mmCIF file of C-alpha atoms in Angstrom:
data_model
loop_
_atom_site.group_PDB
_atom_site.id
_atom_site.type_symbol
_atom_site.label_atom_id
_atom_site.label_comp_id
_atom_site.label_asym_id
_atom_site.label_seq_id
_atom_site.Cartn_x
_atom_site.Cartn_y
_atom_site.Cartn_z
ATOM 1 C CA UNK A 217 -156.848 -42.561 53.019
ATOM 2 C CA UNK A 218 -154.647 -45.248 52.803
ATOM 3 C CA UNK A 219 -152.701 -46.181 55.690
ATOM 4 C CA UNK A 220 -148.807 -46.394 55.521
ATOM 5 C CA UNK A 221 -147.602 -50.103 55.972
ATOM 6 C CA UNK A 222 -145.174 -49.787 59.041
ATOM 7 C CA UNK A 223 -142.067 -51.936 58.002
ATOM 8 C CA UNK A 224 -141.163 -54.665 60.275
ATOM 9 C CA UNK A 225 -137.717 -54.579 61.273
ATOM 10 C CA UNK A 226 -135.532 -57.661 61.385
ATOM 11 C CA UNK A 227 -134.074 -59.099 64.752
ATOM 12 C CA UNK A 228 -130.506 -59.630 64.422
ATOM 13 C CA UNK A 229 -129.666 -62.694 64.751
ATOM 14 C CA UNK A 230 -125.833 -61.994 65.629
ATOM 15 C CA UNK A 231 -125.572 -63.131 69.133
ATOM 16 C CA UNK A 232 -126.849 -66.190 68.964
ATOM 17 C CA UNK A 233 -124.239 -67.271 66.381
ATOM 18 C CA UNK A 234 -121.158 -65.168 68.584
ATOM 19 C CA UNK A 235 -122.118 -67.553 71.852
ATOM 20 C CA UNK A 236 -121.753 -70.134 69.491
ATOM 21 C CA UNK A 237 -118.945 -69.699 67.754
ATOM 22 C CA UNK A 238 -117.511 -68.691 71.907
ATOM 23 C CA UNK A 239 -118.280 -72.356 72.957
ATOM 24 C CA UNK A 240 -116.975 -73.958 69.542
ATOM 25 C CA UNK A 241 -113.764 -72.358 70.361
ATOM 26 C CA UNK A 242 -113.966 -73.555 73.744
ATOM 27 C CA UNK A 243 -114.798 -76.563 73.626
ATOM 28 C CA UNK A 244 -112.119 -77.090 70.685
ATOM 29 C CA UNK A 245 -109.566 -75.136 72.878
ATOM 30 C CA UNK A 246 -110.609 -77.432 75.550
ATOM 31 C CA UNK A 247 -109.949 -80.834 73.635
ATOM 32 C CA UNK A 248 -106.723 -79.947 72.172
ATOM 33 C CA UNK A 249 -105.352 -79.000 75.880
ATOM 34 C CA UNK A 250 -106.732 -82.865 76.362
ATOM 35 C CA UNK A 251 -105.393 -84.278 73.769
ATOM 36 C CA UNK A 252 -101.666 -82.482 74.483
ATOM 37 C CA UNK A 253 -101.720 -83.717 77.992
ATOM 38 C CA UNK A 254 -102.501 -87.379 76.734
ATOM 39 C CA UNK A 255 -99.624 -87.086 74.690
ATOM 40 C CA UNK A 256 -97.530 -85.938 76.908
ATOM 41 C CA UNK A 257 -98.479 -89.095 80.034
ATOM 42 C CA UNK A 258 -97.557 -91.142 76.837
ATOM 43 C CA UNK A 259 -94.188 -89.786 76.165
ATOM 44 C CA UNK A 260 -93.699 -89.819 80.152
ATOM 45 C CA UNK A 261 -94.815 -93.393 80.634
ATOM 46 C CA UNK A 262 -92.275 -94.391 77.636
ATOM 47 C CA UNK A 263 -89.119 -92.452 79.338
ATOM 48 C CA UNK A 264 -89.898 -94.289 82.660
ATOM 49 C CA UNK A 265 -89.839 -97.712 80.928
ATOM 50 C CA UNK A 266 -86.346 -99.708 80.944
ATOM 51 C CA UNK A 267 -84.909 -100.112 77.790
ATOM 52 C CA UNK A 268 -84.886 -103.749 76.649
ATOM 53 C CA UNK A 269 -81.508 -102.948 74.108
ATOM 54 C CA UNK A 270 -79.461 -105.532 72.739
ATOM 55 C CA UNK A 271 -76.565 -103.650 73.344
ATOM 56 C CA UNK A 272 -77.276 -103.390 76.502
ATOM 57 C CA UNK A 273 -77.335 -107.077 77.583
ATOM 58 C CA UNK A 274 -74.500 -107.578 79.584
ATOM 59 C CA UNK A 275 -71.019 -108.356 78.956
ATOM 60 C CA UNK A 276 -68.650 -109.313 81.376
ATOM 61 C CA UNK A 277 -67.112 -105.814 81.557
ATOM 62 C CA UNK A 278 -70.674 -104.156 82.342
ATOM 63 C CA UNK A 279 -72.093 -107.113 84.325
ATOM 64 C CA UNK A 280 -68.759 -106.259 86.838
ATOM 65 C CA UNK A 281 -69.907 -102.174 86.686
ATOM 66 C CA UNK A 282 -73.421 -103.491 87.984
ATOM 67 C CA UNK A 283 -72.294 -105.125 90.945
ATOM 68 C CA UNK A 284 -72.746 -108.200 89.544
ATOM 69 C CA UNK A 285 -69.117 -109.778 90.088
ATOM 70 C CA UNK A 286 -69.379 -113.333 91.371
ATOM 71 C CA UNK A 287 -66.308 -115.067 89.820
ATOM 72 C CA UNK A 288 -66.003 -112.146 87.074
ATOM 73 C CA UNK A 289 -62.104 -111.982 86.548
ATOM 74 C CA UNK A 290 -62.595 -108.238 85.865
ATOM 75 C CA UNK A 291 -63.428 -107.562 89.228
ATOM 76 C CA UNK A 292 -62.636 -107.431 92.552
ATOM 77 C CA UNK A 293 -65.246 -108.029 94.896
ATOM 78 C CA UNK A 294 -65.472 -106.906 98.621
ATOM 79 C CA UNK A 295 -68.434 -108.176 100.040
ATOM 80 C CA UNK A 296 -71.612 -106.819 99.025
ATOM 81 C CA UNK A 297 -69.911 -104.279 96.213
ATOM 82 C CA UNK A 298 -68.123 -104.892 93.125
ATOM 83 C CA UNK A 299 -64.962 -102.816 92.624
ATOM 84 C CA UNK A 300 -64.101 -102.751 88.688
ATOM 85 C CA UNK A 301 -60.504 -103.190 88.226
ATOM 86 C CA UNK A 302 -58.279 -100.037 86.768
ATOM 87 C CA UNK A 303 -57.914 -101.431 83.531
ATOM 88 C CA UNK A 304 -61.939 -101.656 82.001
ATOM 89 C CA UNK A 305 -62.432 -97.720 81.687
ATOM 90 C CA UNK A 306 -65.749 -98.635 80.676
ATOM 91 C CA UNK A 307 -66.893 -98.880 83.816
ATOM 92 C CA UNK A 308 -65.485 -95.920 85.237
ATOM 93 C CA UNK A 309 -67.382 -93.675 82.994
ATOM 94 C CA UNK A 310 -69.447 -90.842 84.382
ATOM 95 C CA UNK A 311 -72.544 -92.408 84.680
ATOM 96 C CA UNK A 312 -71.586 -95.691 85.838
ATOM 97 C CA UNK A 313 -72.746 -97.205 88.383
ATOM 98 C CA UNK A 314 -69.474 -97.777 89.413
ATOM 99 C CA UNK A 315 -69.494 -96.635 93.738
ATOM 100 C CA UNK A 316 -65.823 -94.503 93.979
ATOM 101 C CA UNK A 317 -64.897 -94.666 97.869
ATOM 102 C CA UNK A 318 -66.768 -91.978 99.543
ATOM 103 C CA UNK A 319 -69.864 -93.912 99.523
ATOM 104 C CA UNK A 320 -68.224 -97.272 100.057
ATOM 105 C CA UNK A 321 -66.754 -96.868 102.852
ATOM 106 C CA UNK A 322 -69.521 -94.946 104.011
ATOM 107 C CA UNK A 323 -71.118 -98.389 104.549
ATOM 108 C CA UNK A 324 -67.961 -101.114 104.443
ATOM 109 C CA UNK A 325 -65.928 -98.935 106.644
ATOM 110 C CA UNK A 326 -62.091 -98.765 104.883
ATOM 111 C CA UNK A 327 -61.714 -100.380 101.950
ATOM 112 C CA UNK A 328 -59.274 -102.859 101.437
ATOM 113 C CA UNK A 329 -57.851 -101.017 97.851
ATOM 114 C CA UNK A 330 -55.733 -98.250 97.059
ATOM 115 C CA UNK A 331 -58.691 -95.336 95.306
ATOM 116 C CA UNK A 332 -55.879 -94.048 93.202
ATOM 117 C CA UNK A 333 -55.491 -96.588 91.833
ATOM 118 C CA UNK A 334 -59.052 -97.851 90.425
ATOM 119 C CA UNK A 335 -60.607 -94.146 90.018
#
């Protein structure tokens, strides 16, 4: 009698290729979270640098609203700080570095100028 050939059944080979495909995705997931934060030291690092601008080198007007008034005819100058005079509104803008009264004579004591008039 002849004997019935038992048929050998084939091992899946599906796992193997699903932990696979799992670390591909990590390890892809991983690198792009990598590369982001890289980018985004870069883009840091460049904010924190000072801007070398040509428009920013300074004129007299702006030299006075950094403090830096030694013989500048549009300032007035009280000891260590520079006071711009009223009439450059550049200098009085909202970021300037310009020191309004509170905080001088916080450390000059009273000022010798009328506030009302400069701010």
């Amino acid at each position: 009698r002849k004997r019935k050939r038992k048929r050998k059944r084939k091992r899946k080979r599906k796992r193997k290729r699903k932990r696979k495909r799992k670390r591909k995705r990590k390890r892809k997931r991983k690198r792009k979270r990598k590369r982001k934060r890289k980018r985004k030291r870069k883009r840091k690092r460049k904010r924190k640098r000072p801007t070398t601008h040509s428009a920013l080198r300074q004129t007299n007007e702006t030299a006075c609203c950094a403090g830096q008034c030694k013989d500048n005819p549009v300032c007035e100058n009280f000891g260590a700080w520079c006071i711009p005079r009223p009439s450059i509104p550049s200098c009085l803008g909202p970021n300037s570095p310009y020191i309004g009264p509170y905080k001088y004579e916080r450390y000059n004591g009273p000022a010798p100028v009328d506030w009302g008039k400069i701010a």
